[in-house]
GROMACS .gro file of C-alpha atoms in nm:
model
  413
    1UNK     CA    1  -2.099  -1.131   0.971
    2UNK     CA    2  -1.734  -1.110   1.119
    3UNK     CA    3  -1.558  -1.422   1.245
    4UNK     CA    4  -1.691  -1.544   1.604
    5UNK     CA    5  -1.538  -1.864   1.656
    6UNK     CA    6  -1.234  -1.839   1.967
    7UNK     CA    7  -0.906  -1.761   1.862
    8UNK     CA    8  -0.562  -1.756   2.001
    9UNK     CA    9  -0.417  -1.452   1.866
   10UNK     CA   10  -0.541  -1.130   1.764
   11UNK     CA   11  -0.285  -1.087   1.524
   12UNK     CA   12  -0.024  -1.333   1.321
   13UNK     CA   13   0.236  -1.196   1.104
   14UNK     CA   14   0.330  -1.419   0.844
   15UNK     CA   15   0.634  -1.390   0.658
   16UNK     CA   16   0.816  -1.264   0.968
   17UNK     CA   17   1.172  -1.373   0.900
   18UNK     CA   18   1.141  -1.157   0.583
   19UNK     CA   19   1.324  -0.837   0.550
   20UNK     CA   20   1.001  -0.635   0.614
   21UNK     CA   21   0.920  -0.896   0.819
   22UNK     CA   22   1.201  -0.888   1.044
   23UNK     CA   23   1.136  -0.470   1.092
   24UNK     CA   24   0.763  -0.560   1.152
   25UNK     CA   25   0.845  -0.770   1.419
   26UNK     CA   26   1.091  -0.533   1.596
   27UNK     CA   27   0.793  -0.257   1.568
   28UNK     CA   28   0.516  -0.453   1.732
   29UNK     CA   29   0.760  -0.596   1.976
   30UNK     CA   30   0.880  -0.279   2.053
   31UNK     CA   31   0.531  -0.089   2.075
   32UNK     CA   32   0.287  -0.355   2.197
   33UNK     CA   33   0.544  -0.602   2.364
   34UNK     CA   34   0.439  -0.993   2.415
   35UNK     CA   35   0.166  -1.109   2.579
   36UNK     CA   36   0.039  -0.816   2.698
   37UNK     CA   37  -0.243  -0.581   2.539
   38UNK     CA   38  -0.195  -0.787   2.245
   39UNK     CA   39  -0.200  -1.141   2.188
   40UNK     CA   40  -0.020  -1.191   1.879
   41UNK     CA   41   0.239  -1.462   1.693
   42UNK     CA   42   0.488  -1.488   1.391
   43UNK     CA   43   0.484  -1.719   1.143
   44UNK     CA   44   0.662  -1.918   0.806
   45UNK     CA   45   0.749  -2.198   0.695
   46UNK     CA   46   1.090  -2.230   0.879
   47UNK     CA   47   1.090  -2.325   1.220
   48UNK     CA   48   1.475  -2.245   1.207
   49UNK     CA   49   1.479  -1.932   1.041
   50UNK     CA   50   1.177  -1.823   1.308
   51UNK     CA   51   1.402  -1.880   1.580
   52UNK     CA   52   1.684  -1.717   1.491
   53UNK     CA   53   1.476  -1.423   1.448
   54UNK     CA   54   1.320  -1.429   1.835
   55UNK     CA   55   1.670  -1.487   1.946
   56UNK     CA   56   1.756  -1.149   1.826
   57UNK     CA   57   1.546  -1.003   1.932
   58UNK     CA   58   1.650  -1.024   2.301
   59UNK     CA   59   1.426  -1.129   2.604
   60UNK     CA   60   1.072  -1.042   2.544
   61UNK     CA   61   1.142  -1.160   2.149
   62UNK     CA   62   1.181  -1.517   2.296
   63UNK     CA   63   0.831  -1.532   2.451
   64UNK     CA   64   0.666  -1.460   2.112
   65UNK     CA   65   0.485  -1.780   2.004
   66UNK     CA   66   0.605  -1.930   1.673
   67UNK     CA   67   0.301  -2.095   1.404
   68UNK     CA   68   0.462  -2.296   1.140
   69UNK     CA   69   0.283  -2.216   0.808
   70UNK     CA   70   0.387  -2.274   0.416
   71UNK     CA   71   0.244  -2.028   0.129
   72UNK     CA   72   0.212  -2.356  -0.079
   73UNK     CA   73   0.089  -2.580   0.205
   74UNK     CA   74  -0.296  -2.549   0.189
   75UNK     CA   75  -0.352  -2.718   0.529
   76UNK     CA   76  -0.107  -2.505   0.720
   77UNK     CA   77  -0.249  -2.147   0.616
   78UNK     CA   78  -0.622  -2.303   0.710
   79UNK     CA   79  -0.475  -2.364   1.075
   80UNK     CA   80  -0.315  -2.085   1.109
   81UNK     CA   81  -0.632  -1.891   0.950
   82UNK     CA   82  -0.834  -2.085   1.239
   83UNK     CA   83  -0.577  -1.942   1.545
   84UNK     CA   84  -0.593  -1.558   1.504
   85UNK     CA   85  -0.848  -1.270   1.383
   86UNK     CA   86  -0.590  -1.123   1.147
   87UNK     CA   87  -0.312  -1.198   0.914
   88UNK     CA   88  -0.078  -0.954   0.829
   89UNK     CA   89   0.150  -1.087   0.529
   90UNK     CA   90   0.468  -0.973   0.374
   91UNK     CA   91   0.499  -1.261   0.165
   92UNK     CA   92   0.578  -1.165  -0.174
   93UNK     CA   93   0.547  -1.117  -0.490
   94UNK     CA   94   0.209  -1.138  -0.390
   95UNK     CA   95   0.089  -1.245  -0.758
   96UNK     CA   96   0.337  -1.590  -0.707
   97UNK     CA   97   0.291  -1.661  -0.374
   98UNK     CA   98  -0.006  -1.503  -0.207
   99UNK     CA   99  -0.333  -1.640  -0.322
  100UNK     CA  100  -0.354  -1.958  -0.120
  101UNK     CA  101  -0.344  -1.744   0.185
  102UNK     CA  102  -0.612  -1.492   0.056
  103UNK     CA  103  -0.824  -1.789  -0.003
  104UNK     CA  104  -0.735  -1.942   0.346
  105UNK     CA  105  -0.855  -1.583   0.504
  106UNK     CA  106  -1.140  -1.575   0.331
  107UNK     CA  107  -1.272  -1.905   0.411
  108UNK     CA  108  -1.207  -1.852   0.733
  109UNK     CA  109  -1.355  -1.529   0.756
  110UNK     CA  110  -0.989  -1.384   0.881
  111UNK     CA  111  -0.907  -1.069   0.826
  112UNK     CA  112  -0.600  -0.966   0.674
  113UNK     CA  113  -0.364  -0.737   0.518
  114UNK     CA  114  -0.029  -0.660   0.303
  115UNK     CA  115   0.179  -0.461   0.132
  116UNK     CA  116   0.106  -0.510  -0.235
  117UNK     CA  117   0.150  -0.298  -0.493
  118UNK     CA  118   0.024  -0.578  -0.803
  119UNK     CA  119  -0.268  -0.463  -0.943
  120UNK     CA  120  -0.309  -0.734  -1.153
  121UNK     CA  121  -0.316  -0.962  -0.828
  122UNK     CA  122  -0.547  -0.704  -0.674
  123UNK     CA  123  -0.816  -0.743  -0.951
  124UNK     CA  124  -0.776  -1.120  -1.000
  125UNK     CA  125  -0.827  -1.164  -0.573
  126UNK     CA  126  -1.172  -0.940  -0.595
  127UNK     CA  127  -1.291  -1.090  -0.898
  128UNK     CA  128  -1.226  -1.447  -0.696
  129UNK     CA  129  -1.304  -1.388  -0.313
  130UNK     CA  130  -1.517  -1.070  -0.302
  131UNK     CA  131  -1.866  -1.277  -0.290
  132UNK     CA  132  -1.717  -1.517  -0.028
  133UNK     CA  133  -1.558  -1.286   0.173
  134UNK     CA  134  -1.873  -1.055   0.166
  135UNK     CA  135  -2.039  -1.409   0.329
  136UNK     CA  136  -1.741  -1.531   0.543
  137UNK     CA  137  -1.711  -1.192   0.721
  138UNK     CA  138  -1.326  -1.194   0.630
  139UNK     CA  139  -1.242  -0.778   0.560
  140UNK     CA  140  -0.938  -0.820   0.294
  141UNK     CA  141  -0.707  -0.542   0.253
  142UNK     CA  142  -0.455  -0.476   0.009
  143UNK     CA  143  -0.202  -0.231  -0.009
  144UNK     CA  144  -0.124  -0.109   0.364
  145UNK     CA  145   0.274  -0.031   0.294
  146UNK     CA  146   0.436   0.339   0.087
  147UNK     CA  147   0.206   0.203  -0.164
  148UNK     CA  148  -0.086   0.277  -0.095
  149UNK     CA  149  -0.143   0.444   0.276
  150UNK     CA  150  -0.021   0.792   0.254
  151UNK     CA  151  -0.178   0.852  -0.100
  152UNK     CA  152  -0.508   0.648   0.009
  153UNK     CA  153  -0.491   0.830   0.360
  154UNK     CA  154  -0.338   1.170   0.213
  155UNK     CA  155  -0.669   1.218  -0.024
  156UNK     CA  156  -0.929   1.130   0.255
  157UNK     CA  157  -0.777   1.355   0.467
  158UNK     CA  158  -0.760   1.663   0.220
  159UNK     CA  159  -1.131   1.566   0.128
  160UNK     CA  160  -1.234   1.571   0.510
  161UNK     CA  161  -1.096   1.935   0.500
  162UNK     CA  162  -1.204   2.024   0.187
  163UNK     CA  163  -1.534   1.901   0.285
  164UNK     CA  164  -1.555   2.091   0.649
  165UNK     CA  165  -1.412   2.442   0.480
  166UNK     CA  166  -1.569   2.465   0.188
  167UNK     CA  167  -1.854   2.219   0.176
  168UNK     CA  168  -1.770   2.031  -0.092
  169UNK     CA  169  -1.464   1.782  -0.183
  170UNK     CA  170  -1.238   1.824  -0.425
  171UNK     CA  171  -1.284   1.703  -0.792
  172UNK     CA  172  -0.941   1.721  -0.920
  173UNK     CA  173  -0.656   1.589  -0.676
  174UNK     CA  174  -0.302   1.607  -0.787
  175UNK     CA  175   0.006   1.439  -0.541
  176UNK     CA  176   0.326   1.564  -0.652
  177UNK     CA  177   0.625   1.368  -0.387
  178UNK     CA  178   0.849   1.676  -0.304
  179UNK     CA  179   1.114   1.474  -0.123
  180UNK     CA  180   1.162   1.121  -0.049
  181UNK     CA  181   1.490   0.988   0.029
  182UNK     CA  182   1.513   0.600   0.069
  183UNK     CA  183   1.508   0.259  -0.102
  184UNK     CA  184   1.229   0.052  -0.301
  185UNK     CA  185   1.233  -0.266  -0.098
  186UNK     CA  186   1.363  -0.584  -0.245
  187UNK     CA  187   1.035  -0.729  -0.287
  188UNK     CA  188   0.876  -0.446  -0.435
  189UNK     CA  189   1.152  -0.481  -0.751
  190UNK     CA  190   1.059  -0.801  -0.747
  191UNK     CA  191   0.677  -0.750  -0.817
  192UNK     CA  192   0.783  -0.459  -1.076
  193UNK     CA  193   0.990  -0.708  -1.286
  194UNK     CA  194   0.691  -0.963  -1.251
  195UNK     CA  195   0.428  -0.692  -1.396
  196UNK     CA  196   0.664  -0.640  -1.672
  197UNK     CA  197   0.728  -0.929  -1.768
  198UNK     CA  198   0.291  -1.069  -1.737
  199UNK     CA  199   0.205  -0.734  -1.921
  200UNK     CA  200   0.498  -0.842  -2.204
  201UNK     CA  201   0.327  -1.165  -2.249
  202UNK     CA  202  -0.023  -1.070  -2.234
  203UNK     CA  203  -0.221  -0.808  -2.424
  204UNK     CA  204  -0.564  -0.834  -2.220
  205UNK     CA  205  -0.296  -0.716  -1.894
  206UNK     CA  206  -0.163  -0.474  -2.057
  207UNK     CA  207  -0.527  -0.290  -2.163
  208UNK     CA  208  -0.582  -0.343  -1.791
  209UNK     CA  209  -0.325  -0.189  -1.654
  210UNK     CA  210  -0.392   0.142  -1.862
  211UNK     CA  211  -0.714   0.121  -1.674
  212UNK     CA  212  -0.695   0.393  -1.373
  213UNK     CA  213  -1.023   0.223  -1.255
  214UNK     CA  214  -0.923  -0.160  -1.302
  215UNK     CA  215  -1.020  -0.258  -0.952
  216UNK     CA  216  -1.329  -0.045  -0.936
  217UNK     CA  217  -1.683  -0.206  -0.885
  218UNK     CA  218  -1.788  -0.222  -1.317
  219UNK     CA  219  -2.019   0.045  -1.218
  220UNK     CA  220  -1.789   0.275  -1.110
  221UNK     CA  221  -1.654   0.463  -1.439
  222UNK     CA  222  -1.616   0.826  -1.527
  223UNK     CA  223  -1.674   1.021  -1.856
  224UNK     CA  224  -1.376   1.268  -1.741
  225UNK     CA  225  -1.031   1.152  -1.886
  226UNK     CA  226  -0.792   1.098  -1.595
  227UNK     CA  227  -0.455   1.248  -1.571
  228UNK     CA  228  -0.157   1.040  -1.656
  229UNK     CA  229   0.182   1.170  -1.679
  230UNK     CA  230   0.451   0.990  -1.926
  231UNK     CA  231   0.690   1.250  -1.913
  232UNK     CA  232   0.837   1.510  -1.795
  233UNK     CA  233   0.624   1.826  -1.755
  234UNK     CA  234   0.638   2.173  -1.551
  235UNK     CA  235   0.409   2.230  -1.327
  236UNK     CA  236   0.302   2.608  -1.182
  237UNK     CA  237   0.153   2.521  -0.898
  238UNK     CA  238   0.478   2.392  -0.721
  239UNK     CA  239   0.690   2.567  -0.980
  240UNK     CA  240   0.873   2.267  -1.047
  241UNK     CA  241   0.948   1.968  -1.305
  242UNK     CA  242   0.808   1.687  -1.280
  243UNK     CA  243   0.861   1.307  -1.363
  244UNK     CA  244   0.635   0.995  -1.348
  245UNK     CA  245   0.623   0.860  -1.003
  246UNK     CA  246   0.681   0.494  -1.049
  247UNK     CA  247   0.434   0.416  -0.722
  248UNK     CA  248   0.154   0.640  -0.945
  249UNK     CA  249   0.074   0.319  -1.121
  250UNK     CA  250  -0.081   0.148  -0.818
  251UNK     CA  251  -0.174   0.463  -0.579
  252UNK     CA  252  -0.425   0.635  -0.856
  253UNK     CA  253  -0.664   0.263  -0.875
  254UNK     CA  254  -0.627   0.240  -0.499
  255UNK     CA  255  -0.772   0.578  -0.429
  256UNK     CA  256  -1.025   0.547  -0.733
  257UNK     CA  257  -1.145   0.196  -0.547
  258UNK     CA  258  -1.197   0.397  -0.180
  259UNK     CA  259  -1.388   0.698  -0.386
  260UNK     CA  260  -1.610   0.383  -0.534
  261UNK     CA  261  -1.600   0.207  -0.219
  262UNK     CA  262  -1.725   0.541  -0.049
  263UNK     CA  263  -2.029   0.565  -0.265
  264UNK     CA  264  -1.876   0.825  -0.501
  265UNK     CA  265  -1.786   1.034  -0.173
  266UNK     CA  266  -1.551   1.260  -0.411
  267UNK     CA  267  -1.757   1.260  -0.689
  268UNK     CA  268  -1.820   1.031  -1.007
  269UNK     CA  269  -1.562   1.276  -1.206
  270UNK     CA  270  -1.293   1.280  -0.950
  271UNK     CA  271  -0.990   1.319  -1.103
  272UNK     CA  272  -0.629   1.227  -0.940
  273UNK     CA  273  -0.313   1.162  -1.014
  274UNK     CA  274   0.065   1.166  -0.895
  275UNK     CA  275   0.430   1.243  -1.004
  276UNK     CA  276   0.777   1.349  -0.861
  277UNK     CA  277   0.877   1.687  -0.829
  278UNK     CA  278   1.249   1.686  -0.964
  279UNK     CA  279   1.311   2.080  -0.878
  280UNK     CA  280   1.359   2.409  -1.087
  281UNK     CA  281   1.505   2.536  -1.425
  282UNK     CA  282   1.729   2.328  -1.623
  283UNK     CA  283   1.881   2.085  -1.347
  284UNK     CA  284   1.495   2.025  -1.236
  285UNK     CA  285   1.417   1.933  -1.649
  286UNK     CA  286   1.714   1.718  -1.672
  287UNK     CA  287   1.627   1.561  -1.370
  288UNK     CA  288   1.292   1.450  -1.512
  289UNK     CA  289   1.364   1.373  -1.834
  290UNK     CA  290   1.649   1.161  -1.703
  291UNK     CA  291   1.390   0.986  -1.449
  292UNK     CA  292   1.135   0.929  -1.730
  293UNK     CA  293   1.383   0.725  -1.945
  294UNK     CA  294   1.553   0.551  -1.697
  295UNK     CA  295   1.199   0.403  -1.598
  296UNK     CA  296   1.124   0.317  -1.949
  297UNK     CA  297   1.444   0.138  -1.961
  298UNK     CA  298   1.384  -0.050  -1.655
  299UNK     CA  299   1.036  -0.171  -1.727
  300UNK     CA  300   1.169  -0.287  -2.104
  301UNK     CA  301   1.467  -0.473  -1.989
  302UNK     CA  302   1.252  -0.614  -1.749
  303UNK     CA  303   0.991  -0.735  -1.954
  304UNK     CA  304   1.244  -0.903  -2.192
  305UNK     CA  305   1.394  -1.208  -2.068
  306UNK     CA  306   1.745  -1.127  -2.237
  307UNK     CA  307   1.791  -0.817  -2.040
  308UNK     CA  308   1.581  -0.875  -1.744
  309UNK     CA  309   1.897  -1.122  -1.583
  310UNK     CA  310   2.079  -0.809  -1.602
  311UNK     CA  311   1.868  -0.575  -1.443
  312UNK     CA  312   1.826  -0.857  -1.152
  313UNK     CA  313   2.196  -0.796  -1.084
  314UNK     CA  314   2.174  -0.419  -1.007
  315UNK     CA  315   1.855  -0.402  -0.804
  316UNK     CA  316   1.781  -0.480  -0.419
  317UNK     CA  317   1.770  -0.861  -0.431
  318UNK     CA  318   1.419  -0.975  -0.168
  319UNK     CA  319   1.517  -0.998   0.154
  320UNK     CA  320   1.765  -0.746   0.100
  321UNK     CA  321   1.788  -0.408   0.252
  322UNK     CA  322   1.941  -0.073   0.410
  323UNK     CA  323   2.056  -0.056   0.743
  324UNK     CA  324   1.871   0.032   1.062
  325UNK     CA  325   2.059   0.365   1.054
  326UNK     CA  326   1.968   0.390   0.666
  327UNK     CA  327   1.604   0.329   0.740
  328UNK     CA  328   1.589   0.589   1.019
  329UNK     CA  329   1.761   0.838   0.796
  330UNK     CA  330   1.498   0.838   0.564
  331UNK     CA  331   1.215   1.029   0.512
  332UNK     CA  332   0.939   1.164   0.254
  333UNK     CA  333   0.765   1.497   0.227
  334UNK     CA  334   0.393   1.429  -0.040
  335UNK     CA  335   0.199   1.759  -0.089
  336UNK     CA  336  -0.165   1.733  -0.259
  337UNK     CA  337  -0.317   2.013  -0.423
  338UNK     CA  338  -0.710   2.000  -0.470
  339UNK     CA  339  -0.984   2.167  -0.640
  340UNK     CA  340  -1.340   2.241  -0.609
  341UNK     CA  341  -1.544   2.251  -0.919
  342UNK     CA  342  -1.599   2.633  -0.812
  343UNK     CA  343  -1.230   2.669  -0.836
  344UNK     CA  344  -1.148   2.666  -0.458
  345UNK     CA  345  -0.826   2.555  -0.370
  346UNK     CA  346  -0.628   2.305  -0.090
  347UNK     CA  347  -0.308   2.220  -0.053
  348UNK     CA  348  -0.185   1.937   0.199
  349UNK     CA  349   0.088   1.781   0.316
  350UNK     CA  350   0.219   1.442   0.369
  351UNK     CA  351   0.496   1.368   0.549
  352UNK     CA  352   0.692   0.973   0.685
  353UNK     CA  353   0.960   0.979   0.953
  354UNK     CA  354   1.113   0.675   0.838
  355UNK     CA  355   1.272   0.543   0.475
  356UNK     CA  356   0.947   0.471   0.251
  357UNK     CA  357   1.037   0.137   0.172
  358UNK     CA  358   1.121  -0.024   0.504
  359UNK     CA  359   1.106   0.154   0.808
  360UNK     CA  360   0.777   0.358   0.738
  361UNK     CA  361   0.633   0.061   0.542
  362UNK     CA  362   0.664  -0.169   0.866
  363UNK     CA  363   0.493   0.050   1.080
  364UNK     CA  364   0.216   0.122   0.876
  365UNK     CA  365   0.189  -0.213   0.801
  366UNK     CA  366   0.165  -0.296   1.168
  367UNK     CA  367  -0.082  -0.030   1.267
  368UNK     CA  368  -0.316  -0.126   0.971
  369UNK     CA  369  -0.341  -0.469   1.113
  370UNK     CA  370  -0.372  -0.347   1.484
  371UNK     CA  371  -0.682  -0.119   1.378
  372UNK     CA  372  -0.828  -0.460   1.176
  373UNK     CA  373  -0.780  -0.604   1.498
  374UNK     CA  374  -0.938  -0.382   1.748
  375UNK     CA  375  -1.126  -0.085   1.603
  376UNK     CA  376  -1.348  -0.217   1.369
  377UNK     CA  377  -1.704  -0.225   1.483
  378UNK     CA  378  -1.831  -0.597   1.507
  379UNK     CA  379  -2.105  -0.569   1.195
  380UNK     CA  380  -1.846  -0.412   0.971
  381UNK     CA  381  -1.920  -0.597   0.656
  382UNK     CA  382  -1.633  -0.830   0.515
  383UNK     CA  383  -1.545  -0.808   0.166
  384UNK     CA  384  -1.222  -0.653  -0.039
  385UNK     CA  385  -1.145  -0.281   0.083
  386UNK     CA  386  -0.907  -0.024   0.059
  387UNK     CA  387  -0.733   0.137   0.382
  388UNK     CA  388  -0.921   0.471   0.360
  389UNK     CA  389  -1.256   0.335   0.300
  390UNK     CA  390  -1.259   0.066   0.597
  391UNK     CA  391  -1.025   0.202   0.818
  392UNK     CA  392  -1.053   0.571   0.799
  393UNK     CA  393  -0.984   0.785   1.089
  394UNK     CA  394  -0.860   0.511   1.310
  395UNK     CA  395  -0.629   0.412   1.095
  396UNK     CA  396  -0.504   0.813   1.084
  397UNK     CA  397  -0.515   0.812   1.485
  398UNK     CA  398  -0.294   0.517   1.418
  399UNK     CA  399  -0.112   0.626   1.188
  400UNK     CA  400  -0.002   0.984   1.331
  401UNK     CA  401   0.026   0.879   1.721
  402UNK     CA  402   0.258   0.595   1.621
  403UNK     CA  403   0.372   0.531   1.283
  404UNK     CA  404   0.536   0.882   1.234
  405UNK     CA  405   0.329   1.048   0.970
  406UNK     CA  406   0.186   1.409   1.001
  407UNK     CA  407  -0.140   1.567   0.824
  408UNK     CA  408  -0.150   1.912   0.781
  409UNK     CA  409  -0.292   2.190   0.585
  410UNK     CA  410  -0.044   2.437   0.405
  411UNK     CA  411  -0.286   2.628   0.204
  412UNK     CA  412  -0.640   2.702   0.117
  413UNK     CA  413  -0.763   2.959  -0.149
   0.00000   0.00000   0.00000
């Protein structure tokens, strides 16, 4: 069942006047203009703040159609649910402020996206909404930003390959980020500090966090121990050190839920995990050690409400952000090696045109809810998905055509 009744819009972004927001905005204007292909709106709870943002936006900016709609205002997110096919939110931290609109979605069998990286949220949404979505026809997906597309979309496209060369997918996948220069966005500091400082409270969180497959179906479970870096480690097949990857945390249960969500499509011992290369020899170690304590540090102060003020000072505030010429100067380079249980190898890269936090966030973000809009077949069922298992190779089309990533195959052995 998918939603039938007339709508307005195809597509509503809400949380526009946001920092991502804002960037959002500019993309879809910029790539899908108003009024045209598209029917689509932007929306939040200030009518003020709204307009200030289509007034910079030029000429065709001031044509976009405005919806006035409150994360805490029940009736508002149900009429705004009842005007479009999708939402696309960037109102965070999801885990304070965005479960009234999942609810509103699902009830009104809307479809919708974010960029969330709280898994917490994530499992508390499914355990919720699945059933009702699964009845409403609303297709709910999570995680459409840095964290998780190009790990979600970088391990269904090495299995695709892995699959057409060799016959088989890959058991074990390992994503190692070779380069990424850029910002975390201020919201995404903001739900890191929040997940501290829940887990610090709560011992039940804190087992489920350790739990690579936390948002799985409870069927889905593995007897193989999963990979999980804490420190730093060297690592021979990139010849290089490596250090947790703070993003690790949410990526691995996001690709574990489109391998469950896929019927086991990689196998009921997959294996995956992720880390950053920091380079070679002694400047390389350093590197990672250094990187491995200073994210200790941060997630301690954070958790403890004496310290956690003075973290707040030093990081990217929400709504905060680098420059246009910042975000365009950014970039990351993710390579994937995987292996066959015969002991063939792949190795695949990854690669953003745009800061990871921001500029390639936004676009992703956009293109996710265009292919929700229009390439879905009609009796695609609703219910709680990841980006690789609903949206697969149109997202990728997407994706590579006009988001500015790249797939490609290095190496195969």
């Amino acid at each position: 069942m998918t939603k039938t009744a007339e709508t307005t819009y195809d597509l509503v972004v809400f949380g526009a006047t946001s920092f991502v927001g804002q960037i959002l905005t500019r993309y879809l204007l910029d790539t899908y203009g108003v009024g045209k292909s598209v029917n689509w709106a932007i929306a939040g709870r200030s009518e003020g703040k709204l307009n200030t943002l289509k007034n910079g936006l030029g000429k065709d900016g001031a044509a976009l159609p405005v919806i006035l709609a409150d994360a805490a205002d029940e009736s508002s997110l149900k009429s705004m649910c009842e005007q479009t096919r999708v939402i696309i939110s960037t109102v965070g931290p999801y885990a304070l402020y965005g479960e009234p609109l999942v609810q509103a979605c699902v009830r009104a069998g809307t479809d919708y996206c974010d960029l969330t990286g709280e898994v917490q949220w994530i499992r508390k949404m499914v355990d919720r909404y699945e059933d009702e979505a699964k009845a409403s026809g609303a297709r709910i997906v999570h995680c459409c930003g840095f964290d998780s597309i190009p790990s979600d979309m970088g391990v269904w496209f090495l299995q695709n390959q892995s699959e057409e060369l060799f016959g088989t997918p890959c058991q074990d996948v390992r994503m190692r980020v070779k380069v990424m220069k850029g910002e975390f966005s201020g919201g995404t500091v903001a739900s890191m500090m929040n997940i501290a400082k829940e887990a610090a409270a709560d011992p039940k969180l804190r087992k489920e966090l350790a739990n690579p497959f936390s948002i799985c179906p409870p069927d889905h479970r593995s007897e193989t121990r999963q990979p999980s870096l804490k420190g730093a480690e060297y690592d021979k097949t990139f010849d290089a050190w490596l250090a947790p990857f703070v993003m690790g945390a949410i990526n691995t249960r996001i690709v574990h839920r489109s391998n469950a969500l896929q019927n086991a499509r990689y196998g009921k011992e997959f294996t995956y995990d992720e880390a950053m290369m920091t380079g070679r020899g002694m400047k390389g170690r350093l590197a990672a050690y250094g990187i491995t304590g200073g994210l200790g540090a941060f997630f301690t102060a954070s958790a403890i409400k004496p310290t956690r003020w003075l973290v707040e000072k030093f990081v990217p505030q929400p709504g905060e952000g680098p420059s246009p010429e910042a975000q365009e100067a950014g970039y990351y380079d993710l390579r994937f090696v995987g292996r066959t249980a015969d002991g063939k190898t792949i190795i695949t890269k990854v690669t953003g045109d745009r800061d990871p936090g921001y500029g390639s966030t936004s676009k992703m973000l956009g293109e996710a809810g265009m292919c929700l809009a229009f390439d879905l077949p009609a009796d695609q069922p609703g219910g709680f998905w990841t980006p690789s298992s609903l949206l697969d190779g149109k997202l990728m089309e997407r994706l590579t055509s006009k988001a500015g990533l790249t797939f490609d195959v290095l190496e195969t052995r």
